[in-house]
Short mmCIF file of C-alpha atoms in Angstrom, two decimals:
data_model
loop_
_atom_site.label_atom_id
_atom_site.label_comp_id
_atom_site.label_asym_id
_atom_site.label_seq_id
_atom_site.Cartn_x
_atom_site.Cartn_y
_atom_site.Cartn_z
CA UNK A 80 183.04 122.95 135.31
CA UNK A 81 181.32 120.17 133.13
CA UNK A 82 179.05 117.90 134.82
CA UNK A 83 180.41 114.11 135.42
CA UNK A 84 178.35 111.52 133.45
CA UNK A 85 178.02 108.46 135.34
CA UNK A 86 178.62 105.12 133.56
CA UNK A 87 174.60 103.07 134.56
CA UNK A 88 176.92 99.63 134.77
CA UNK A 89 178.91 101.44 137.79
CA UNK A 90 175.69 102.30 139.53
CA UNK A 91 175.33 101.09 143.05
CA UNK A 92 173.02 97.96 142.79
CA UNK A 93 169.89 99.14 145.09
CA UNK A 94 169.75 102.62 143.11
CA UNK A 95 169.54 101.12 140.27
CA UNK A 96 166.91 98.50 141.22
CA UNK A 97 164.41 101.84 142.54
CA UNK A 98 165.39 103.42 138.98
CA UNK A 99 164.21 100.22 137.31
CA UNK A 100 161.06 99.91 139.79
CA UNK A 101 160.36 103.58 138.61
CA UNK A 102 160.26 102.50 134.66
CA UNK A 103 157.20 100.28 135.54
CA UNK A 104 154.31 102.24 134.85
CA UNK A 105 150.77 100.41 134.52
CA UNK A 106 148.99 101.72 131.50
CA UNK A 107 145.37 102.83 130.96
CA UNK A 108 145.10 99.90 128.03
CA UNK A 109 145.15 96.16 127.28
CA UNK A 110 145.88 96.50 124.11
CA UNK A 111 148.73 99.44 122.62
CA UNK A 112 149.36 99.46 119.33
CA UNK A 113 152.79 101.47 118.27
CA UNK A 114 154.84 101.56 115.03
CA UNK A 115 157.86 99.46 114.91
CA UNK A 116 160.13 102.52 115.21
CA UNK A 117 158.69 102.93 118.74
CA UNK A 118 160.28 100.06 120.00
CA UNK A 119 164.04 101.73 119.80
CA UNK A 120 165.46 102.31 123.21
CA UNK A 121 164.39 105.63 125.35
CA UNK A 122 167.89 107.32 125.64
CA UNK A 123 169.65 108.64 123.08
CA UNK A 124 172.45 106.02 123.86
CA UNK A 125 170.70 102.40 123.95
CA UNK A 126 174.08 101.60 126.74
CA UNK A 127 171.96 104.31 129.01
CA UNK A 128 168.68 103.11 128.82
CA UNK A 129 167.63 101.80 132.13
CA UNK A 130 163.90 101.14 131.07
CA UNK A 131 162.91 98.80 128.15
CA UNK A 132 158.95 99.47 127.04
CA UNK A 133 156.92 95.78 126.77
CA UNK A 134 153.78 96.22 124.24
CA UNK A 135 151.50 93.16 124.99
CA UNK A 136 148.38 91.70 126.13
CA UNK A 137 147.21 91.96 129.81
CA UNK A 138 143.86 90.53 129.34
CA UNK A 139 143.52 87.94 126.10
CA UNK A 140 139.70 87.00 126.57
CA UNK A 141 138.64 90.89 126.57
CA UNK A 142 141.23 91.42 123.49
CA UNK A 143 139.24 88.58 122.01
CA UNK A 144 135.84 89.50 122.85
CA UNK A 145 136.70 93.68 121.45
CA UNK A 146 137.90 91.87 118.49
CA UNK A 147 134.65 90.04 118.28
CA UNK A 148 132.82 92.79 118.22
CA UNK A 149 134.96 95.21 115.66
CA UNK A 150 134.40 92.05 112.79
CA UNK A 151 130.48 91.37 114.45
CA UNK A 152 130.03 95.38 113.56
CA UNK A 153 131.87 95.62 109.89
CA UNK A 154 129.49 92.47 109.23
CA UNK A 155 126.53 94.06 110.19
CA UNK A 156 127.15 97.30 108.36
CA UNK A 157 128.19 95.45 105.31
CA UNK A 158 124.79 93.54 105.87
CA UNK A 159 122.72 96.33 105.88
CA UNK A 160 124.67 98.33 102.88
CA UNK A 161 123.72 94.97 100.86
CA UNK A 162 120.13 94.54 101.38
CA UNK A 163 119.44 98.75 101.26
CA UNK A 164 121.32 98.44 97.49
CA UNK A 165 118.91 95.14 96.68
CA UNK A 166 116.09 96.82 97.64
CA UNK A 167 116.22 99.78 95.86
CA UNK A 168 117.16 98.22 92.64
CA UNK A 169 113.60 95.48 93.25
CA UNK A 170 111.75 99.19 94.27
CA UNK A 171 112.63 100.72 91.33
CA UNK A 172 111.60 97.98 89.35
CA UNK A 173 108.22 97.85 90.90
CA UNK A 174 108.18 101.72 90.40
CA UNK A 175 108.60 101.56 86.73
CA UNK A 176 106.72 98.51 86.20
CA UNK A 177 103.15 98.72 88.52
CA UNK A 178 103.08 102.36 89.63
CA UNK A 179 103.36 103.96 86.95
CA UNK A 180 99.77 105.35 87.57
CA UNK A 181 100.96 107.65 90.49
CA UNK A 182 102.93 109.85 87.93
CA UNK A 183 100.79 109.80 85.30
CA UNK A 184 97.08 110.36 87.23
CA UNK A 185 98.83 112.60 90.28
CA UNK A 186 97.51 110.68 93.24
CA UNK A 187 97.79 112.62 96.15
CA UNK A 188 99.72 111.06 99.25
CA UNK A 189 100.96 108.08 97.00
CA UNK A 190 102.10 105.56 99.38
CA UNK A 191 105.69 105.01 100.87
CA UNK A 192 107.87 102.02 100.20
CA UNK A 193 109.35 101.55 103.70
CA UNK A 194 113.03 100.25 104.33
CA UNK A 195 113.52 96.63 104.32
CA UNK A 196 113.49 94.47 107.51
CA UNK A 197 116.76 92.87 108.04
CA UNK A 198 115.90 90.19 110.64
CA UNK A 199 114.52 87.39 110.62
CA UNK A 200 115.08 86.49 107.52
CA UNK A 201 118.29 87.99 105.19
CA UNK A 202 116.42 89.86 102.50
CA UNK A 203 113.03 90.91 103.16
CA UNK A 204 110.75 93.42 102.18
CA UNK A 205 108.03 94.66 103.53
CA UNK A 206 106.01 94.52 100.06
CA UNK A 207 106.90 91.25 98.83
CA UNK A 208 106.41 87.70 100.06
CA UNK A 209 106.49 84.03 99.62
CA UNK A 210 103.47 82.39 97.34
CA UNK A 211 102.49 79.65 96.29
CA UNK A 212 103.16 79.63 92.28
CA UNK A 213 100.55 80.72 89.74
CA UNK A 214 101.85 78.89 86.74
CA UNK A 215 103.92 75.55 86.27
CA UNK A 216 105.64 73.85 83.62
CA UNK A 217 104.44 70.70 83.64
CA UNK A 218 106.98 69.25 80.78
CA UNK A 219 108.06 68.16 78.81
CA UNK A 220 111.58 66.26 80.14
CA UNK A 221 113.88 67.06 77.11
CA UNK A 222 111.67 69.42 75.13
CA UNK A 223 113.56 72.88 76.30
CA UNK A 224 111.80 73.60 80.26
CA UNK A 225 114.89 75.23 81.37
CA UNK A 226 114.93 77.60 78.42
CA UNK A 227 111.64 78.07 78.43
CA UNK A 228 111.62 78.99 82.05
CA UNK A 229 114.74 81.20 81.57
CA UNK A 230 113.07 83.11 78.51
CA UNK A 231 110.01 83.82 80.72
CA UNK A 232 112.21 85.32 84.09
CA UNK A 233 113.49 87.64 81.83
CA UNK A 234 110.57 89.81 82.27
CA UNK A 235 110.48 91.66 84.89
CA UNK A 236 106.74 90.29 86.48
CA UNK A 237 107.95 86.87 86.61
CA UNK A 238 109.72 85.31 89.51
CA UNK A 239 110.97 81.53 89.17
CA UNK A 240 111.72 78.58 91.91
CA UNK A 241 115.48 77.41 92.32
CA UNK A 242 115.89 74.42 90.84
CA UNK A 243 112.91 71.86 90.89
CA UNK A 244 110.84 71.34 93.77
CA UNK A 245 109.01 67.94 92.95
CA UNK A 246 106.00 69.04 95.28
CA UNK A 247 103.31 67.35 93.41
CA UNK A 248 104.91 64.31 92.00
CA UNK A 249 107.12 62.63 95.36
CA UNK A 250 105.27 61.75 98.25
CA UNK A 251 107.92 62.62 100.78
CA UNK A 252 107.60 65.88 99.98
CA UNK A 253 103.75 65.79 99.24
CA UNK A 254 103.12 65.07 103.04
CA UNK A 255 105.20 67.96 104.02
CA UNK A 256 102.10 70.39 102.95
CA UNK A 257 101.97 73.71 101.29
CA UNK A 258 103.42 75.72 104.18
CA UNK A 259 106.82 73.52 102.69
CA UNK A 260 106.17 73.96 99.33
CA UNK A 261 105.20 77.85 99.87
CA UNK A 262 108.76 78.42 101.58
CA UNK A 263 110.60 77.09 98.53
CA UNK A 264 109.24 79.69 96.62
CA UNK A 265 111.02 83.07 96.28
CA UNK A 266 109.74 86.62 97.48
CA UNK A 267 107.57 88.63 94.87
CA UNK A 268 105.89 91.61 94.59
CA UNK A 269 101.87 92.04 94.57
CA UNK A 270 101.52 91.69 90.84
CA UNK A 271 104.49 89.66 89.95
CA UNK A 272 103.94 86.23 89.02
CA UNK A 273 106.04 83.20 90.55
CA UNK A 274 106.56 80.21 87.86
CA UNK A 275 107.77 76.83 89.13
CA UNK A 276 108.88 74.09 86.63
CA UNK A 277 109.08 70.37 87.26
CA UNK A 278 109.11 68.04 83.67
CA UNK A 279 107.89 64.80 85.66
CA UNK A 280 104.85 66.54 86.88
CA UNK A 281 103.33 65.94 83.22
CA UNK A 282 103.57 62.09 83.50
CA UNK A 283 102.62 61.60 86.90
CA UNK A 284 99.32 60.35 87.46
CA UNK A 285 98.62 61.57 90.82
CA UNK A 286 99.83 65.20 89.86
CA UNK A 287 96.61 66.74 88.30
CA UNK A 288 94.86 66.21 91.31
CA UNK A 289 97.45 67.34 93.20
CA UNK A 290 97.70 71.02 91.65
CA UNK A 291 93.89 71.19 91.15
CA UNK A 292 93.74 71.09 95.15
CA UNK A 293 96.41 73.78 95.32
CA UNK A 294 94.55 76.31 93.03
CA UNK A 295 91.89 75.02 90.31
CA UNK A 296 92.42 78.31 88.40
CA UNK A 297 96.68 77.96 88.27
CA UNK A 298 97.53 78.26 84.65
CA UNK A 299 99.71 75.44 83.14
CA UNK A 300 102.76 75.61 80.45
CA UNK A 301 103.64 72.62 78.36
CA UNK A 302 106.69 72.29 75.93
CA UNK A 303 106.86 69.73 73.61
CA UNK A 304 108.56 68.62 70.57
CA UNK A 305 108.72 65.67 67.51
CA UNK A 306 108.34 62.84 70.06
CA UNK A 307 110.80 60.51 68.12
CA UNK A 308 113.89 63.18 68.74
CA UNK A 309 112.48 63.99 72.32
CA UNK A 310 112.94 59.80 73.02
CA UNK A 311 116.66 59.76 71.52
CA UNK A 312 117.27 62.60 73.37
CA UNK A 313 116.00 60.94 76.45
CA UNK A 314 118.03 58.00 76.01
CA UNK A 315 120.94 59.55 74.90
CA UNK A 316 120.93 61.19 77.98
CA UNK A 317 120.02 58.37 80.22
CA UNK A 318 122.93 56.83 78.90
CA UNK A 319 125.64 59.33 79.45
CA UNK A 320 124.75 59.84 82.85
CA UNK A 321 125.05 55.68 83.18
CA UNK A 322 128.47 55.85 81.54
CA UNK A 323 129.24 58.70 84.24
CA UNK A 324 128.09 56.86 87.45
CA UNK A 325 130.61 54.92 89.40
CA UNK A 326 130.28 51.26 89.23
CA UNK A 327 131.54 48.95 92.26
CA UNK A 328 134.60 47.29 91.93
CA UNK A 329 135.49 44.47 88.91
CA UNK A 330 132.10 45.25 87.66
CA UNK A 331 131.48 46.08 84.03
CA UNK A 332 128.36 46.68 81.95
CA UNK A 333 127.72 43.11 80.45
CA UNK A 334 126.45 43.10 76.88
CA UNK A 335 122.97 42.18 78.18
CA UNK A 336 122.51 44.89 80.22
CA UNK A 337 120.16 47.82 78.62
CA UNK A 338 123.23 50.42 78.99
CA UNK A 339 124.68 48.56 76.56
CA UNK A 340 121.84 48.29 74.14
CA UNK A 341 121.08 50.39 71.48
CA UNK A 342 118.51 52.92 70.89
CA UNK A 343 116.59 50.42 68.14
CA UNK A 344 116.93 47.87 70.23
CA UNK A 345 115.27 49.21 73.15
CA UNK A 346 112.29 51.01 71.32
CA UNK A 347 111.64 48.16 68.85
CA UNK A 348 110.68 44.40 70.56
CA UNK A 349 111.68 41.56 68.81
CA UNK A 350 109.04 40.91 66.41
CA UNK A 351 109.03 44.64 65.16
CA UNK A 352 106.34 46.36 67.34
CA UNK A 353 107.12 49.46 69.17
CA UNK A 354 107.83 48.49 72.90
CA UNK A 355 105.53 51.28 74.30
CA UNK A 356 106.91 50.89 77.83
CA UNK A 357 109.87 51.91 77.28
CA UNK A 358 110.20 55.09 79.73
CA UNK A 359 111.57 57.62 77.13
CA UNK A 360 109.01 56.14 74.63
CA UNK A 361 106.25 56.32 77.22
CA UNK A 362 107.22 59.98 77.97
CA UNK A 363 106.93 61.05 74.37
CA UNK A 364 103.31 59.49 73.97
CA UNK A 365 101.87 63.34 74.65
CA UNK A 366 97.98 62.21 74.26
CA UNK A 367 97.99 59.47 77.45
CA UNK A 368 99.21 61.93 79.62
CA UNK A 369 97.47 65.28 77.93
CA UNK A 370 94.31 63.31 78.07
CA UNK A 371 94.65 62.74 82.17
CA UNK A 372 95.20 66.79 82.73
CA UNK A 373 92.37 67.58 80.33
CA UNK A 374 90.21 65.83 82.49
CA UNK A 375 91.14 68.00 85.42
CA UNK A 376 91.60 71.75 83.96
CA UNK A 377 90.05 73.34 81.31
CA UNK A 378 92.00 73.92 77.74
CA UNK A 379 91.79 77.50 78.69
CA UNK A 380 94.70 76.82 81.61
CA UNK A 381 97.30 74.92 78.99
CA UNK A 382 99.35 76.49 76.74
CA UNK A 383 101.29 74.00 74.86
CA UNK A 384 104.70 75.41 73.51
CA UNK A 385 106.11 74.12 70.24
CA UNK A 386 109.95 73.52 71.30
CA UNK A 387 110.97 72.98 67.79
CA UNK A 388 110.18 76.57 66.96
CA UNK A 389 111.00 78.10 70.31
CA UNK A 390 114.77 77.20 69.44
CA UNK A 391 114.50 78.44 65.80
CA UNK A 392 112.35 81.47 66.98
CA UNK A 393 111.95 82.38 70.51
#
């Protein structure tokens, strides 16, 4: 005798409300995470499925807050994967470059180079820190500083300062003391040498001084080149970043104005003599201002850089 299959829709109404009541079944998890086929209905006829399964969220804050912490812990691995690669490629450039003596003279116990500290700061090593700068470029504006500066941090000794840091030659940032000026600098190793550059320090009377104060023994670079193409260059400059900057409204350069002038007829006065204070003339008049750091630090400390031959032959 085969057994009779009862139609669900036929069921009486309070049977089939306990069968329903049965179907809820409170699971272990906030969060359950199921492929899409796992959503078809439990019977093998969806018209006889009495229970329907509900994938949600029971608690949003703690889904939120285990979220939190999944991206918090792929950060902080990543993190830590990042600084252990940067560090070994700066201690195997310190190995090559200042220890060379522990492979070639066999000292016993040669000392460790620990792991780097991640906190507080993002990259940090144990052997390296912040100093204050043991050579400048002074100037000159126009006469190749950036190149020069970028020819020199290719070695591997020499560390540079982002962008210039105007220490010496502003006031506002003068006041703020050499702690400040010792955080703009980057990390180096004992033996490395960190190189700032700043062009207006070499026309800046105050600046001498200054640097003396900071370290009397600080060793000083100095590019120049043919003053007369240095000037043009200055004001050829000084005039494309005038033509760049945005004037207010229904105002124009009038032909009075010194944008609008000429390089001839800024440099030369009106009865032909050269009009010295001029600021790109003034800059190129090397002896005023060499004379005012000779004063101050010996000729031993400056090395003066021909520019016109560092391009032709660096």
């Amino acid at each position: 005798m085969l057994p009779v299959r009862r139609d669900p829709d036929r069921m009486p109404t309070k049977r089939r409300t306990d069968q329903l009541r049965d179907c809820a079944v409170t699971l272990p998890l906030d969060i359950l995470w199921l492929p899409k086929a796992a959503m078809r209905p439990l019977g093998p006829d969806p018209s006889h499925s009495d229970c329907v399964l509900v994938v949600g969220v029971s608690r949003p804050k703690l889904a939120a807050l285990f979220l939190s912490v999944m991206l918090l812990s792929l950060f902080l691995t990543f993190h830590i994967l990042y600084d252990s690669a940067v560090y070994s490629i700066q201690a195997a450039t310190a190995i090559s470059e200042n220890k060379l003596a522990i492979l070639t003279n066999h000292i016993p116990n040669p000392p460790a180079i620990n792991q780097p500290v991640l906190f507080p700061n993002r990259i940090h090593f144990p052997k390296t820190s912040r100093r204050l700068p043991q050579c400048l470029i002074i100037g000159v504006r126009k006469c190749g500083t950036r190149a020069l500066l970028e020819m020199l941090y290719l070695h591997p000794r020499i560390q540079k300062a982002a962008g210039e840091v105007h220490f010496f030659d502003r006031d506002e940032n003068y006041l703020k003391g050499l702690e400040w000026y010792r955080k703009k600098m980057p990390h180096s190793f004992r033996g490395q040498i960190t190189i700032e550059k700043s062009p207006s320090y070499f026309v800046t009377p105050e600046v001498p001084e200054r640097v003396r104060a900071m370290n009397a023994s600080i060793k000083l670079l100095l590019i120049v080149r043919e003053p007369v193409t240095r000037a043009i260059s200055d004001y050829t400059q000084l005039r494309s970043h005038a033509a760049t900057a945005a004037l207010p409204p229904q105002q124009t350069l009038s032909s009075t104005s010194p944008l609008s002038k000429s390089f001839e007829e800024l440099a030369i006065m009106p009865n032909g003599t050269v009009n010295e204070a001029y600021r790109p003339l003034a800059i190129s008049q090397y002896h005023v201002h060499m004379h005012r750091w000779l004063e101050v630090f010996s000729r031993e400390q400056l090395l003066v850089v021909n520019g016109d031959q560092l391009i032709d032959d660096p």
